[in-house]
mmCIF file of C-alpha atoms in Angstrom:
data_model
loop_
_atom_site.group_PDB
_atom_site.id
_atom_site.type_symbol
_atom_site.label_atom_id
_atom_site.label_comp_id
_atom_site.label_asym_id
_atom_site.label_seq_id
_atom_site.Cartn_x
_atom_site.Cartn_y
_atom_site.Cartn_z
ATOM 1 C CA MET A 1 16.121 -5.530 17.788
ATOM 2 C CA THR A 2 17.455 -2.443 16.041
ATOM 3 C CA PRO A 3 14.607 -0.399 14.560
ATOM 4 C CA ILE A 4 14.135 -0.771 10.814
ATOM 5 C CA LYS A 5 14.649 2.538 9.034
ATOM 6 C CA LEU A 6 11.804 3.492 6.704
ATOM 7 C CA TYR A 7 12.594 6.230 4.207
ATOM 8 C CA ARG A 8 9.323 7.789 3.144
ATOM 9 C CA ASN A 9 7.046 10.608 2.149
ATOM 10 C CA PRO A 10 4.291 10.630 4.821
ATOM 11 C CA LYS A 11 1.555 11.163 2.207
ATOM 12 C CA SER A 12 2.691 8.362 -0.095
ATOM 13 C CA GLY A 13 0.458 5.295 -0.172
ATOM 14 C CA HIS A 14 3.425 3.199 -1.272
ATOM 15 C CA CYS A 15 5.217 4.251 1.903
ATOM 16 C CA HIS A 16 2.149 3.768 4.056
ATOM 17 C CA ARG A 17 1.666 0.148 2.990
ATOM 18 C CA VAL A 18 5.174 -0.575 4.270
ATOM 19 C CA GLU A 19 4.617 1.314 7.514
ATOM 20 C CA LEU A 20 1.314 -0.525 7.962
ATOM 21 C CA MET A 21 3.054 -3.872 7.497
ATOM 22 C CA LEU A 22 5.754 -2.926 9.992
ATOM 23 C CA ALA A 23 3.097 -1.940 12.512
ATOM 24 C CA LEU A 24 0.920 -5.014 11.974
ATOM 25 C CA LEU A 25 3.963 -7.240 12.492
ATOM 26 C CA ASP A 26 4.780 -5.220 15.624
ATOM 27 C CA LEU A 27 8.316 -4.546 14.394
ATOM 28 C CA PRO A 28 10.303 -1.604 15.767
ATOM 29 C CA TYR A 29 10.879 1.030 13.106
ATOM 30 C CA GLU A 30 11.798 4.647 12.647
ATOM 31 C CA THR A 31 10.541 6.864 9.854
ATOM 32 C CA ILE A 32 12.863 9.141 7.922
ATOM 33 C CA ASP A 33 10.917 11.718 5.929
ATOM 34 C CA LEU A 34 12.772 12.763 2.801
ATOM 35 C CA ASP A 35 12.645 16.360 1.613
ATOM 36 C CA MET A 36 11.677 15.303 -1.885
ATOM 37 C CA ALA A 37 10.751 18.839 -2.952
ATOM 38 C CA ASN A 38 14.440 19.689 -2.635
ATOM 39 C CA GLY A 39 15.718 16.480 -4.215
ATOM 40 C CA ALA A 40 16.646 14.441 -1.140
ATOM 41 C CA HIS A 41 15.492 11.279 -2.941
ATOM 42 C CA LYS A 42 18.069 11.910 -5.684
ATOM 43 C CA ALA A 43 21.013 12.505 -3.361
ATOM 44 C CA PRO A 44 23.948 10.140 -3.953
ATOM 45 C CA GLU A 45 23.718 8.603 -0.481
ATOM 46 C CA TYR A 46 20.026 7.805 -0.897
ATOM 47 C CA LEU A 47 20.572 6.381 -4.393
ATOM 48 C CA LYS A 48 22.793 3.763 -2.765
ATOM 49 C CA ILE A 49 19.689 2.608 -0.878
ATOM 50 C CA SER A 50 17.097 3.164 -3.622
ATOM 51 C CA PRO A 51 18.831 3.177 -7.025
ATOM 52 C CA PHE A 52 15.803 4.626 -8.844
ATOM 53 C CA GLY A 53 15.489 7.410 -6.291
ATOM 54 C CA LEU A 54 12.018 6.374 -5.200
ATOM 55 C CA VAL A 55 10.282 5.913 -1.855
ATOM 56 C CA PRO A 56 9.770 3.835 0.146
ATOM 57 C CA ALA A 57 13.002 2.132 1.024
ATOM 58 C CA ILE A 58 14.133 0.357 4.163
ATOM 59 C CA ASP A 59 17.403 -0.294 5.911
ATOM 60 C CA ASP A 60 17.185 -3.362 8.130
ATOM 61 C CA GLY A 61 20.483 -3.654 9.932
ATOM 62 C CA GLY A 62 22.431 -2.843 6.773
ATOM 63 C CA TYR A 63 20.179 -4.731 4.360
ATOM 64 C CA THR A 64 18.491 -2.223 2.072
ATOM 65 C CA MET A 65 15.487 -2.730 -0.164
ATOM 66 C CA ALA A 66 13.303 -0.434 -2.260
ATOM 67 C CA ASP A 67 9.876 -1.132 -3.829
ATOM 68 C CA SER A 68 6.913 -1.342 -1.514
ATOM 69 C CA ASN A 69 5.570 -4.757 -2.534
ATOM 70 C CA ALA A 70 9.034 -6.326 -2.411
ATOM 71 C CA ILE A 71 9.474 -4.888 1.080
ATOM 72 C CA LEU A 72 6.193 -6.473 2.217
ATOM 73 C CA VAL A 73 7.430 -9.870 1.027
ATOM 74 C CA TYR A 74 10.800 -9.376 2.708
ATOM 75 C CA LEU A 75 9.293 -8.365 6.040
ATOM 76 C CA VAL A 76 6.910 -11.318 6.188
ATOM 77 C CA GLN A 77 9.446 -13.870 4.958
ATOM 78 C CA THR A 78 11.987 -12.586 7.491
ATOM 79 C CA TYR A 79 9.838 -11.983 10.549
ATOM 80 C CA ALA A 80 6.604 -13.963 10.066
ATOM 81 C CA LYS A 81 7.382 -16.873 7.776
ATOM 82 C CA GLU A 82 4.651 -19.502 7.370
ATOM 83 C CA SER A 83 2.096 -17.132 8.875
ATOM 84 C CA LYS A 84 -1.293 -15.918 7.703
ATOM 85 C CA TRP A 85 0.335 -13.033 5.853
ATOM 86 C CA MET A 86 1.684 -15.172 2.982
ATOM 87 C CA PRO A 87 -0.163 -18.439 2.327
ATOM 88 C CA GLN A 88 2.087 -21.212 1.051
ATOM 89 C CA GLY A 89 -0.377 -23.236 -1.009
ATOM 90 C CA PRO A 90 0.216 -22.718 -4.743
ATOM 91 C CA LYS A 91 -3.257 -21.406 -5.548
ATOM 92 C CA GLN A 92 -3.454 -18.945 -2.673
ATOM 93 C CA ALA A 93 0.166 -17.866 -3.133
ATOM 94 C CA ALA A 94 -0.632 -17.146 -6.777
ATOM 95 C CA GLU A 95 -3.723 -15.180 -5.748
ATOM 96 C CA VAL A 96 -1.611 -13.046 -3.412
ATOM 97 C CA GLN A 97 0.819 -12.380 -6.255
ATOM 98 C CA ARG A 98 -2.076 -11.412 -8.512
ATOM 99 C CA TRP A 99 -3.219 -8.790 -6.014
ATOM 100 C CA LEU A 100 0.326 -7.461 -5.645
ATOM 101 C CA THR A 101 0.277 -6.982 -9.420
ATOM 102 C CA VAL A 102 -3.082 -5.228 -9.128
ATOM 103 C CA ALA A 103 -1.489 -2.899 -6.565
ATOM 104 C CA ALA A 104 1.380 -2.121 -8.934
ATOM 105 C CA ASP A 105 -0.861 -1.732 -12.009
ATOM 106 C CA ASN A 106 -4.584 -1.071 -11.579
ATOM 107 C CA ILE A 107 -4.302 0.695 -8.223
ATOM 108 C CA TYR A 108 -1.309 2.731 -9.388
ATOM 109 C CA SER A 109 -2.955 3.876 -12.622
ATOM 110 C CA GLY A 110 -6.372 4.372 -11.006
ATOM 111 C CA PRO A 111 -6.844 5.731 -7.466
ATOM 112 C CA CYS A 112 -3.132 6.445 -6.982
ATOM 113 C CA ALA A 113 -2.874 8.452 -10.216
ATOM 114 C CA ALA A 114 -6.066 10.392 -9.474
ATOM 115 C CA ARG A 115 -4.683 11.292 -6.047
ATOM 116 C CA LEU A 116 -1.321 12.322 -7.538
ATOM 117 C CA VAL A 117 -3.176 14.921 -9.589
ATOM 118 C CA LYS A 118 -5.276 16.328 -6.746
ATOM 119 C CA VAL A 119 -2.794 16.091 -3.847
ATOM 120 C CA PHE A 120 0.554 16.630 -5.553
ATOM 121 C CA GLY A 121 -0.403 18.472 -8.748
ATOM 122 C CA VAL A 122 1.140 15.867 -11.039
ATOM 123 C CA ASP A 123 0.308 16.357 -14.724
ATOM 124 C CA LEU A 124 -1.709 13.211 -15.454
ATOM 125 C CA ASP A 125 -5.066 12.519 -17.106
ATOM 126 C CA HIS A 126 -7.323 12.776 -14.068
ATOM 127 C CA SER A 127 -10.487 11.714 -15.865
ATOM 128 C CA ALA A 128 -8.833 8.546 -17.167
ATOM 129 C CA ALA A 129 -7.497 7.748 -13.695
ATOM 130 C CA VAL A 130 -10.943 8.153 -12.135
ATOM 131 C CA THR A 131 -12.434 5.840 -14.762
ATOM 132 C CA LYS A 132 -9.744 3.221 -14.062
ATOM 133 C CA ALA A 133 -10.377 3.548 -10.330
ATOM 134 C CA HIS A 134 -14.089 2.874 -10.740
ATOM 135 C CA ASP A 135 -13.389 -0.075 -13.048
ATOM 136 C CA LEU A 136 -11.172 -1.532 -10.322
ATOM 137 C CA PHE A 137 -13.650 -0.854 -7.537
ATOM 138 C CA LYS A 138 -16.498 -2.480 -9.468
ATOM 139 C CA MET A 139 -14.387 -5.618 -9.834
ATOM 140 C CA MET A 140 -13.400 -5.564 -6.169
ATOM 141 C CA GLU A 141 -16.999 -4.971 -5.074
ATOM 142 C CA ALA A 142 -18.011 -8.188 -6.829
ATOM 143 C CA HIS A 143 -14.943 -10.055 -5.604
ATOM 144 C CA LEU A 144 -15.618 -9.121 -1.982
ATOM 145 C CA ASP A 145 -19.255 -10.167 -2.100
ATOM 146 C CA GLY A 146 -19.582 -12.810 0.618
ATOM 147 C CA ARG A 147 -15.957 -12.656 1.709
ATOM 148 C CA ASN A 148 -13.992 -10.590 4.211
ATOM 149 C CA TRP A 149 -10.526 -10.554 2.634
ATOM 150 C CA LEU A 150 -9.039 -10.563 -0.842
ATOM 151 C CA VAL A 151 -7.466 -14.027 -0.799
ATOM 152 C CA THR A 152 -7.941 -16.182 2.299
ATOM 153 C CA GLU A 153 -10.221 -16.142 5.334
ATOM 154 C CA THR A 154 -7.713 -13.889 7.114
ATOM 155 C CA ILE A 155 -5.796 -10.764 6.200
ATOM 156 C CA THR A 156 -2.721 -11.213 3.966
ATOM 157 C CA ILE A 157 -0.167 -8.922 2.380
ATOM 158 C CA ALA A 158 -2.582 -8.649 -0.555
ATOM 159 C CA ASP A 159 -4.919 -6.657 1.680
ATOM 160 C CA VAL A 160 -2.071 -4.545 3.044
ATOM 161 C CA ALA A 161 -0.825 -3.738 -0.471
ATOM 162 C CA GLY A 162 -4.280 -2.690 -1.592
ATOM 163 C CA TYR A 163 -5.447 -0.698 1.396
ATOM 164 C CA SER A 164 -3.673 2.670 1.372
ATOM 165 C CA TYR A 165 -4.554 4.144 -2.010
ATOM 166 C CA ILE A 166 -8.078 2.731 -1.971
ATOM 167 C CA ALA A 167 -8.790 4.129 1.498
ATOM 168 C CA HIS A 168 -7.549 7.533 0.341
ATOM 169 C CA ALA A 169 -9.188 7.422 -3.092
ATOM 170 C CA PRO A 170 -11.593 10.270 -2.170
ATOM 171 C CA GLU A 171 -8.554 12.565 -1.879
ATOM 172 C CA GLY A 172 -8.159 11.985 -5.611
ATOM 173 C CA GLY A 173 -11.783 12.791 -6.275
ATOM 174 C CA VAL A 174 -12.934 9.165 -6.489
ATOM 175 C CA ASP A 175 -16.203 8.385 -4.704
ATOM 176 C CA LEU A 176 -16.274 5.178 -2.636
ATOM 177 C CA ALA A 177 -19.967 5.488 -1.737
ATOM 178 C CA PRO A 178 -21.161 3.059 -4.447
ATOM 179 C CA TYR A 179 -18.990 0.249 -3.064
ATOM 180 C CA PRO A 180 -20.228 -1.002 0.329
ATOM 181 C CA ASN A 181 -18.221 -4.237 0.170
ATOM 182 C CA VAL A 182 -15.027 -2.306 -0.509
ATOM 183 C CA ARG A 183 -15.754 0.117 2.328
ATOM 184 C CA ALA A 184 -16.466 -2.768 4.713
ATOM 185 C CA TRP A 185 -13.148 -4.358 3.708
ATOM 186 C CA LEU A 186 -11.314 -1.099 4.413
ATOM 187 C CA ALA A 187 -12.963 -0.964 7.838
ATOM 188 C CA ARG A 188 -11.777 -4.508 8.592
ATOM 189 C CA VAL A 189 -8.198 -3.537 7.782
ATOM 190 C CA GLU A 190 -8.531 -0.485 10.051
ATOM 191 C CA ALA A 191 -9.832 -2.689 12.859
ATOM 192 C CA GLU A 192 -6.685 -4.826 12.860
ATOM 193 C CA PRO A 193 -4.579 -4.591 16.037
ATOM 194 C CA LYS A 194 -1.616 -2.208 15.621
ATOM 195 C CA PHE A 195 -3.193 -0.489 12.591
ATOM 196 C CA VAL A 196 -1.607 2.873 11.765
ATOM 197 C CA SER A 197 -3.210 5.501 9.545
ATOM 198 C CA MET A 198 -1.716 7.622 6.796
ATOM 199 C CA ALA A 199 -1.646 11.421 6.808
ATOM 200 C CA THR A 200 -4.790 12.786 5.202
ATOM 201 C CA SER A 201 -5.331 15.448 2.559
ATOM 202 C CA PRO A 202 -8.379 17.557 1.686
ATOM 203 C CA ILE A 203 -11.133 15.808 -0.270
ATOM 204 C CA PRO A 204 -12.135 17.555 -3.530
ATOM 205 C CA GLU A 205 -15.403 17.152 -5.429
ATOM 206 C CA LEU A 206 -16.086 13.455 -5.897
ATOM 207 C CA ALA A 207 -16.923 11.671 -9.124
#
């Protein structure tokens, strides 16, 4: 099998969730780090792959796709259909979709946004992002009480989509200490065979 090309920024949680999925599925892949500081993500050739000029994007034998959650769905439907990663029952499938929306909304505006401020210097309201992160983690702490995974009794793409920015929330100044269930869930993801980590950044004062 020809390796899947993953266009990424190595410190992007969106990119890491795709790399993590590739690794967990044991698919051959190669990473292509874009020089985003010098506009590589806006180059005409890359815009053919990712029309909005965002990372991550993949090229799988000529088939290109951008958007991290969409890529997770593509990879599982292509290489692990009817597996634990995407339950087919209507209720569980809907629950997976709900958590993909959480990844695109609550996680993005909470721990992701807080980290964008501290790691990349993006001009966002850090205090508001930290508050949103804690609101999310309080909900997840209750949700994970008595269960190991977000949706089913095994790991799914919902867990993969949620992992990266939550695991690295302290880099955005968000304290995970008050959430033992969330931290135990992160540890279960990290214990999965083939798990790959994301590049780390310094941890500032936590709130």
